[in-house]
Amino acid sequence: MIHSLFACSVLIENLNIKNTPLKIYIQGLAKKSKGREISNEGGWQSNNLPFMDDMKIFGPLCKEIISNSQKYIVETSLNKDKKYGITNMWANINKYKDSNMIHCHPFSVISGVYYVKVPENSGGIEFVHPEQAIGSYYVHNYFEKLTPINSATWMINPKEGDLLLFPSFLRHRVTKHLNKKEDRITLAFNIADYKLKWIE
């Protein structure tokens, strides 16, 4: 019997919420704030957003994040007795040729992205196999068909309105945004037990 070991679960759910208020808020913030540089190569990334202070704008999304994270917690056998919550959230705007380098999200349990605006050719999110040595085995030369189980990396091309949840330790990067006319707008966030201390 074959057992598939060490699977990394990624939830993808398309949400039926209004994105216009989120777009207006993020674009307005980008005009006023220089933002920060962490994983972004070009583009604009906000500081942590005061999402709890403006539930009129962020409430529908937060409700969906919590609802879907509860499903994710059950499906991945995380401890249901912990007091999970959204610990921080930030916005990203990628313009032509902007991208995000490989990174993970320490000090959290579940991480996620919500795709507020996704024009054509706006880049995907590429997940990297947790075992870095897999690349030295030339796996791509031996498999008849590449799957999420046997690949060293796996690309997901989200649609506008998609919510992604994944384990915070899973390294990932955002490929180049190649649309010259429209920006790509996302909201990223972390979920953890409230007893964990978030390090800015």
PDB file of C-alpha atoms in Angstrom:
ATOM      1  CA  MET A   1       0.000   0.000   0.000  1.00  0.00           C
ATOM      2  CA  ILE A   2       1.298   3.457  -0.926  1.00  0.00           C
ATOM      3  CA  HIS A   3       0.945   6.263   1.607  1.00  0.00           C
ATOM      4  CA  SER A   4       1.239   9.918   0.566  1.00  0.00           C
ATOM      5  CA  LEU A   5       3.338  11.550   3.277  1.00  0.00           C
ATOM      6  CA  PHE A   6       3.733  15.160   4.366  1.00  0.00           C
ATOM      7  CA  ALA A   7       0.931  16.702   2.321  1.00  0.00           C
ATOM      8  CA  CYS A   8       0.453  20.496   2.412  1.00  0.00           C
ATOM      9  CA  SER A   9      -3.196  21.463   2.132  1.00  0.00           C
ATOM     10  CA  VAL A  10      -4.167  24.597   0.189  1.00  0.00           C
ATOM     11  CA  LEU A  11      -7.777  25.797   0.326  1.00  0.00           C
ATOM     12  CA  ILE A  12      -9.101  27.740  -2.687  1.00  0.00           C
ATOM     13  CA  GLU A  13     -12.560  29.276  -2.440  1.00  0.00           C
ATOM     14  CA  ASN A  14     -14.110  31.933  -4.642  1.00  0.00           C
ATOM     15  CA  LEU A  15     -15.966  34.446  -2.469  1.00  0.00           C
ATOM     16  CA  ASN A  16     -19.117  36.338  -3.344  1.00  0.00           C
ATOM     17  CA  ILE A  17     -18.303  39.652  -1.684  1.00  0.00           C
ATOM     18  CA  LYS A  18     -18.072  43.218  -3.017  1.00  0.00           C
ATOM     19  CA  ASN A  19     -14.503  44.114  -3.937  1.00  0.00           C
ATOM     20  CA  THR A  20     -15.073  47.775  -4.861  1.00  0.00           C
ATOM     21  CA  PRO A  21     -14.853  49.115  -1.257  1.00  0.00           C
ATOM     22  CA  LEU A  22     -11.642  47.138  -0.722  1.00  0.00           C
ATOM     23  CA  LYS A  23     -10.133  48.450  -3.981  1.00  0.00           C
ATOM     24  CA  ILE A  24     -10.981  52.060  -3.130  1.00  0.00           C
ATOM     25  CA  TYR A  25      -9.564  51.725   0.398  1.00  0.00           C
ATOM     26  CA  ILE A  26      -6.295  50.105  -0.750  1.00  0.00           C
ATOM     27  CA  GLN A  27      -5.728  52.480  -3.677  1.00  0.00           C
ATOM     28  CA  GLY A  28      -6.410  55.478  -1.420  1.00  0.00           C
ATOM     29  CA  LEU A  29      -3.975  54.170   1.189  1.00  0.00           C
ATOM     30  CA  ALA A  30      -1.265  53.635  -1.433  1.00  0.00           C
ATOM     31  CA  LYS A  31      -1.516  57.297  -2.464  1.00  0.00           C
ATOM     32  CA  LYS A  32      -0.956  58.439   1.136  1.00  0.00           C
ATOM     33  CA  SER A  33       1.519  55.847   2.443  1.00  0.00           C
ATOM     34  CA  LYS A  34       4.992  54.875   1.263  1.00  0.00           C
ATOM     35  CA  GLY A  35       4.383  51.378   2.609  1.00  0.00           C
ATOM     36  CA  ARG A  36       7.130  48.900   3.381  1.00  0.00           C
ATOM     37  CA  GLU A  37       9.482  46.449   1.681  1.00  0.00           C
ATOM     38  CA  ILE A  38       9.516  42.864   2.972  1.00  0.00           C
ATOM     39  CA  SER A  39       8.995  40.249   0.264  1.00  0.00           C
ATOM     40  CA  ASN A  40       8.004  42.613  -2.534  1.00  0.00           C
ATOM     41  CA  GLU A  41      10.316  43.163  -5.493  1.00  0.00           C
ATOM     42  CA  GLY A  42       8.888  46.416  -6.766  1.00  0.00           C
ATOM     43  CA  GLY A  43       5.242  47.128  -6.133  1.00  0.00           C
ATOM     44  CA  TRP A  44       3.689  48.526  -2.987  1.00  0.00           C
ATOM     45  CA  GLN A  45       3.004  46.747   0.301  1.00  0.00           C
ATOM     46  CA  SER A  46       1.114  48.412   3.130  1.00  0.00           C
ATOM     47  CA  ASN A  47       1.987  48.275   6.780  1.00  0.00           C
ATOM     48  CA  ASN A  48      -0.329  46.118   8.886  1.00  0.00           C
ATOM     49  CA  LEU A  49      -3.886  47.343   8.358  1.00  0.00           C
ATOM     50  CA  PRO A  50      -6.283  48.381  11.168  1.00  0.00           C
ATOM     51  CA  PHE A  51      -8.863  45.980   9.722  1.00  0.00           C
ATOM     52  CA  MET A  52     -10.626  45.500  13.068  1.00  0.00           C
ATOM     53  CA  ASP A  53     -11.389  49.230  13.202  1.00  0.00           C
ATOM     54  CA  ASP A  54     -13.330  49.336   9.926  1.00  0.00           C
ATOM     55  CA  MET A  55     -15.715  46.394   9.757  1.00  0.00           C
ATOM     56  CA  LYS A  56     -17.869  48.218   7.194  1.00  0.00           C
ATOM     57  CA  ILE A  57     -15.090  47.666   4.656  1.00  0.00           C
ATOM     58  CA  PHE A  58     -13.315  44.573   6.007  1.00  0.00           C
ATOM     59  CA  GLY A  59     -16.202  42.831   7.807  1.00  0.00           C
ATOM     60  CA  PRO A  60     -17.512  40.698   4.891  1.00  0.00           C
ATOM     61  CA  LEU A  61     -13.996  39.484   4.045  1.00  0.00           C
ATOM     62  CA  CYS A  62     -13.065  38.782   7.676  1.00  0.00           C
ATOM     63  CA  LYS A  63     -16.270  36.788   8.116  1.00  0.00           C
ATOM     64  CA  GLU A  64     -15.376  34.632   5.094  1.00  0.00           C
ATOM     65  CA  ILE A  65     -11.764  34.198   6.250  1.00  0.00           C
ATOM     66  CA  ILE A  66     -12.901  32.972   9.669  1.00  0.00           C
ATOM     67  CA  SER A  67     -15.557  30.675   8.185  1.00  0.00           C
ATOM     68  CA  ASN A  68     -13.132  29.101   5.706  1.00  0.00           C
ATOM     69  CA  SER A  69     -10.317  28.880   8.243  1.00  0.00           C
ATOM     70  CA  GLN A  70     -12.629  26.884  10.514  1.00  0.00           C
ATOM     71  CA  LYS A  71     -13.128  24.394   7.636  1.00  0.00           C
ATOM     72  CA  TYR A  72      -9.383  24.345   7.053  1.00  0.00           C
ATOM     73  CA  ILE A  73      -8.677  23.708  10.748  1.00  0.00           C
ATOM     74  CA  VAL A  74     -11.007  20.696  10.749  1.00  0.00           C
ATOM     75  CA  GLU A  75      -9.704  19.278   7.457  1.00  0.00           C
ATOM     76  CA  THR A  76      -6.045  19.566   8.500  1.00  0.00           C
ATOM     77  CA  SER A  77      -6.597  18.276  12.070  1.00  0.00           C
ATOM     78  CA  LEU A  78      -5.368  21.428  13.777  1.00  0.00           C
ATOM     79  CA  ASN A  79      -6.234  21.729  17.458  1.00  0.00           C
ATOM     80  CA  LYS A  80      -9.816  23.062  17.504  1.00  0.00           C
ATOM     81  CA  ASP A  81      -9.525  24.180  21.141  1.00  0.00           C
ATOM     82  CA  LYS A  82      -7.135  27.005  20.314  1.00  0.00           C
ATOM     83  CA  LYS A  83      -8.500  30.548  20.012  1.00  0.00           C
ATOM     84  CA  TYR A  84      -7.596  31.223  16.379  1.00  0.00           C
ATOM     85  CA  GLY A  85      -7.970  34.664  14.903  1.00  0.00           C
ATOM     86  CA  ILE A  86      -6.610  36.960  12.202  1.00  0.00           C
ATOM     87  CA  THR A  87      -3.453  38.411  13.728  1.00  0.00           C
ATOM     88  CA  ASN A  88      -2.480  40.801  10.935  1.00  0.00           C
ATOM     89  CA  MET A  89      -3.429  41.808   7.401  1.00  0.00           C
ATOM     90  CA  TRP A  90      -1.714  43.885   4.731  1.00  0.00           C
ATOM     91  CA  ALA A  91      -2.351  45.001   1.153  1.00  0.00           C
ATOM     92  CA  ASN A  92      -0.241  44.520  -1.975  1.00  0.00           C
ATOM     93  CA  ILE A  93      -0.350  46.361  -5.297  1.00  0.00           C
ATOM     94  CA  ASN A  94       1.788  44.953  -8.101  1.00  0.00           C
ATOM     95  CA  LYS A  95       2.357  46.919 -11.283  1.00  0.00           C
ATOM     96  CA  TYR A  96       4.110  45.849 -14.490  1.00  0.00           C
ATOM     97  CA  LYS A  97       7.022  43.442 -13.753  1.00  0.00           C
ATOM     98  CA  ASP A  98       6.519  43.603  -9.963  1.00  0.00           C
ATOM     99  CA  SER A  99       6.764  40.341  -8.028  1.00  0.00           C
ATOM    100  CA  ASN A 100       7.337  38.883  -4.547  1.00  0.00           C
ATOM    101  CA  MET A 101      10.405  36.826  -3.630  1.00  0.00           C
ATOM    102  CA  ILE A 102      10.284  33.404  -1.951  1.00  0.00           C
ATOM    103  CA  HIS A 103       9.250  33.675   1.682  1.00  0.00           C
ATOM    104  CA  CYS A 104       7.115  32.109   4.404  1.00  0.00           C
ATOM    105  CA  HIS A 105       5.144  33.588   7.316  1.00  0.00           C
ATOM    106  CA  PRO A 106       6.742  32.852  10.711  1.00  0.00           C
ATOM    107  CA  PHE A 107       4.920  33.182  14.050  1.00  0.00           C
ATOM    108  CA  SER A 108       1.593  32.090  12.549  1.00  0.00           C
ATOM    109  CA  VAL A 109      -0.251  28.851  11.783  1.00  0.00           C
ATOM    110  CA  ILE A 110      -2.352  29.531   8.679  1.00  0.00           C
ATOM    111  CA  SER A 111      -1.605  32.191   6.089  1.00  0.00           C
ATOM    112  CA  GLY A 112      -3.731  33.388   3.236  1.00  0.00           C
ATOM    113  CA  VAL A 113      -4.341  35.748   0.352  1.00  0.00           C
ATOM    114  CA  TYR A 114      -7.518  37.318  -0.961  1.00  0.00           C
ATOM    115  CA  TYR A 115      -7.462  38.418  -4.616  1.00  0.00           C
ATOM    116  CA  VAL A 116      -9.190  41.796  -4.826  1.00  0.00           C
ATOM    117  CA  LYS A 117      -8.245  42.589  -8.426  1.00  0.00           C
ATOM    118  CA  VAL A 118      -6.739  40.109 -10.893  1.00  0.00           C
ATOM    119  CA  PRO A 119      -6.362  41.364 -14.476  1.00  0.00           C
ATOM    120  CA  GLU A 120      -4.978  39.124 -17.242  1.00  0.00           C
ATOM    121  CA  ASN A 121      -1.289  38.148 -17.072  1.00  0.00           C
ATOM    122  CA  SER A 122      -1.007  39.275 -13.469  1.00  0.00           C
ATOM    123  CA  GLY A 123       1.189  36.440 -12.218  1.00  0.00           C
ATOM    124  CA  GLY A 124       0.500  33.398 -10.093  1.00  0.00           C
ATOM    125  CA  ILE A 125       1.485  32.169  -6.652  1.00  0.00           C
ATOM    126  CA  GLU A 126       4.138  29.449  -6.781  1.00  0.00           C
ATOM    127  CA  PHE A 127       4.515  27.137  -3.798  1.00  0.00           C
ATOM    128  CA  VAL A 128       7.859  25.473  -3.069  1.00  0.00           C
ATOM    129  CA  HIS A 129       8.204  21.911  -1.810  1.00  0.00           C
ATOM    130  CA  PRO A 130       9.057  21.976   1.932  1.00  0.00           C
ATOM    131  CA  GLU A 131      12.024  19.633   1.386  1.00  0.00           C
ATOM    132  CA  GLN A 132      14.601  21.793  -0.353  1.00  0.00           C
ATOM    133  CA  ALA A 133      16.695  18.756  -1.330  1.00  0.00           C
ATOM    134  CA  ILE A 134      14.000  17.599  -3.754  1.00  0.00           C
ATOM    135  CA  GLY A 135      15.508  19.852  -6.417  1.00  0.00           C
ATOM    136  CA  SER A 136      18.762  17.851  -6.411  1.00  0.00           C
ATOM    137  CA  TYR A 137      16.945  14.687  -7.488  1.00  0.00           C
ATOM    138  CA  TYR A 138      16.045  16.029 -10.953  1.00  0.00           C
ATOM    139  CA  VAL A 139      12.429  15.017 -10.396  1.00  0.00           C
ATOM    140  CA  HIS A 140      11.187  16.794 -13.503  1.00  0.00           C
ATOM    141  CA  ASN A 141      13.211  14.425 -15.711  1.00  0.00           C
ATOM    142  CA  TYR A 142      11.643  11.260 -14.364  1.00  0.00           C
ATOM    143  CA  PHE A 143       7.925  11.778 -13.926  1.00  0.00           C
ATOM    144  CA  GLU A 144       5.573  11.147 -16.807  1.00  0.00           C
ATOM    145  CA  LYS A 145       3.151  13.687 -15.361  1.00  0.00           C
ATOM    146  CA  LEU A 146       3.841  16.372 -12.777  1.00  0.00           C
ATOM    147  CA  THR A 147       1.348  16.631  -9.918  1.00  0.00           C
ATOM    148  CA  PRO A 148       1.216  18.575  -6.628  1.00  0.00           C
ATOM    149  CA  ILE A 149       2.699  15.463  -4.944  1.00  0.00           C
ATOM    150  CA  ASN A 150       5.775  14.903  -7.111  1.00  0.00           C
ATOM    151  CA  SER A 151       6.741  18.473  -8.120  1.00  0.00           C
ATOM    152  CA  ALA A 152       9.440  20.636  -6.606  1.00  0.00           C
ATOM    153  CA  THR A 153       7.182  23.673  -7.134  1.00  0.00           C
ATOM    154  CA  TRP A 154       3.502  24.107  -7.938  1.00  0.00           C
ATOM    155  CA  MET A 155       1.861  27.136  -9.514  1.00  0.00           C
ATOM    156  CA  ILE A 156      -1.669  28.338  -8.791  1.00  0.00           C
ATOM    157  CA  ASN A 157      -3.179  31.095 -10.948  1.00  0.00           C
ATOM    158  CA  PRO A 158      -5.957  32.614  -8.819  1.00  0.00           C
ATOM    159  CA  LYS A 159      -9.008  34.394 -10.144  1.00  0.00           C
ATOM    160  CA  GLU A 160     -10.487  37.635  -8.864  1.00  0.00           C
ATOM    161  CA  GLY A 161     -12.439  36.881  -5.682  1.00  0.00           C
ATOM    162  CA  ASP A 162     -10.389  33.793  -4.781  1.00  0.00           C
ATOM    163  CA  LEU A 163      -9.397  33.161  -1.176  1.00  0.00           C
ATOM    164  CA  LEU A 164      -6.343  30.964  -0.558  1.00  0.00           C
ATOM    165  CA  LEU A 165      -5.396  29.427   2.787  1.00  0.00           C
ATOM    166  CA  PHE A 166      -2.187  27.446   3.320  1.00  0.00           C
ATOM    167  CA  PRO A 167       0.195  26.436   6.128  1.00  0.00           C
ATOM    168  CA  SER A 168       2.345  29.375   7.189  1.00  0.00           C
ATOM    169  CA  PHE A 169       5.577  27.369   6.914  1.00  0.00           C
ATOM    170  CA  LEU A 170       5.016  26.686   3.192  1.00  0.00           C
ATOM    171  CA  ARG A 171       7.406  28.842   1.157  1.00  0.00           C
ATOM    172  CA  HIS A 172       5.953  30.655  -1.816  1.00  0.00           C
ATOM    173  CA  ARG A 173       6.585  33.477  -4.266  1.00  0.00           C
ATOM    174  CA  VAL A 174       4.516  35.652  -6.590  1.00  0.00           C
ATOM    175  CA  THR A 175       5.572  35.629 -10.239  1.00  0.00           C
ATOM    176  CA  LYS A 176       5.887  38.817 -12.293  1.00  0.00           C
ATOM    177  CA  HIS A 177       2.827  40.894 -13.053  1.00  0.00           C
ATOM    178  CA  LEU A 178       2.924  41.312 -16.843  1.00  0.00           C
ATOM    179  CA  ASN A 179      -0.119  43.495 -17.429  1.00  0.00           C
ATOM    180  CA  LYS A 180       1.003  46.997 -18.447  1.00  0.00           C
ATOM    181  CA  LYS A 181      -2.395  48.642 -18.053  1.00  0.00           C
ATOM    182  CA  GLU A 182      -3.951  47.328 -14.814  1.00  0.00           C
ATOM    183  CA  ASP A 183      -2.622  46.669 -11.320  1.00  0.00           C
ATOM    184  CA  ARG A 184      -2.972  43.460  -9.351  1.00  0.00           C
ATOM    185  CA  ILE A 185      -4.398  44.028  -5.841  1.00  0.00           C
ATOM    186  CA  THR A 186      -4.347  41.480  -3.021  1.00  0.00           C
ATOM    187  CA  LEU A 187      -4.837  41.320   0.733  1.00  0.00           C
ATOM    188  CA  ALA A 188      -2.592  38.933   2.653  1.00  0.00           C
ATOM    189  CA  PHE A 189      -3.068  37.850   6.259  1.00  0.00           C
ATOM    190  CA  ASN A 190      -2.007  35.471   9.008  1.00  0.00           C
ATOM    191  CA  ILE A 191      -4.043  33.384  11.417  1.00  0.00           C
ATOM    192  CA  ALA A 192      -2.736  32.142  14.757  1.00  0.00           C
ATOM    193  CA  ASP A 193      -3.658  31.393  18.338  1.00  0.00           C
ATOM    194  CA  TYR A 194      -4.143  34.752  20.051  1.00  0.00           C
ATOM    195  CA  LYS A 195      -1.683  33.681  22.737  1.00  0.00           C
ATOM    196  CA  LEU A 196       1.156  33.768  20.196  1.00  0.00           C
ATOM    197  CA  LYS A 197       3.044  37.048  20.054  1.00  0.00           C
ATOM    198  CA  TRP A 198       3.241  38.605  16.615  1.00  0.00           C
ATOM    199  CA  ILE A 199       6.673  40.070  15.890  1.00  0.00           C
ATOM    200  CA  GLU A 200       6.410  43.082  13.579  1.00  0.00           C
TER     201      GLU A 200
END
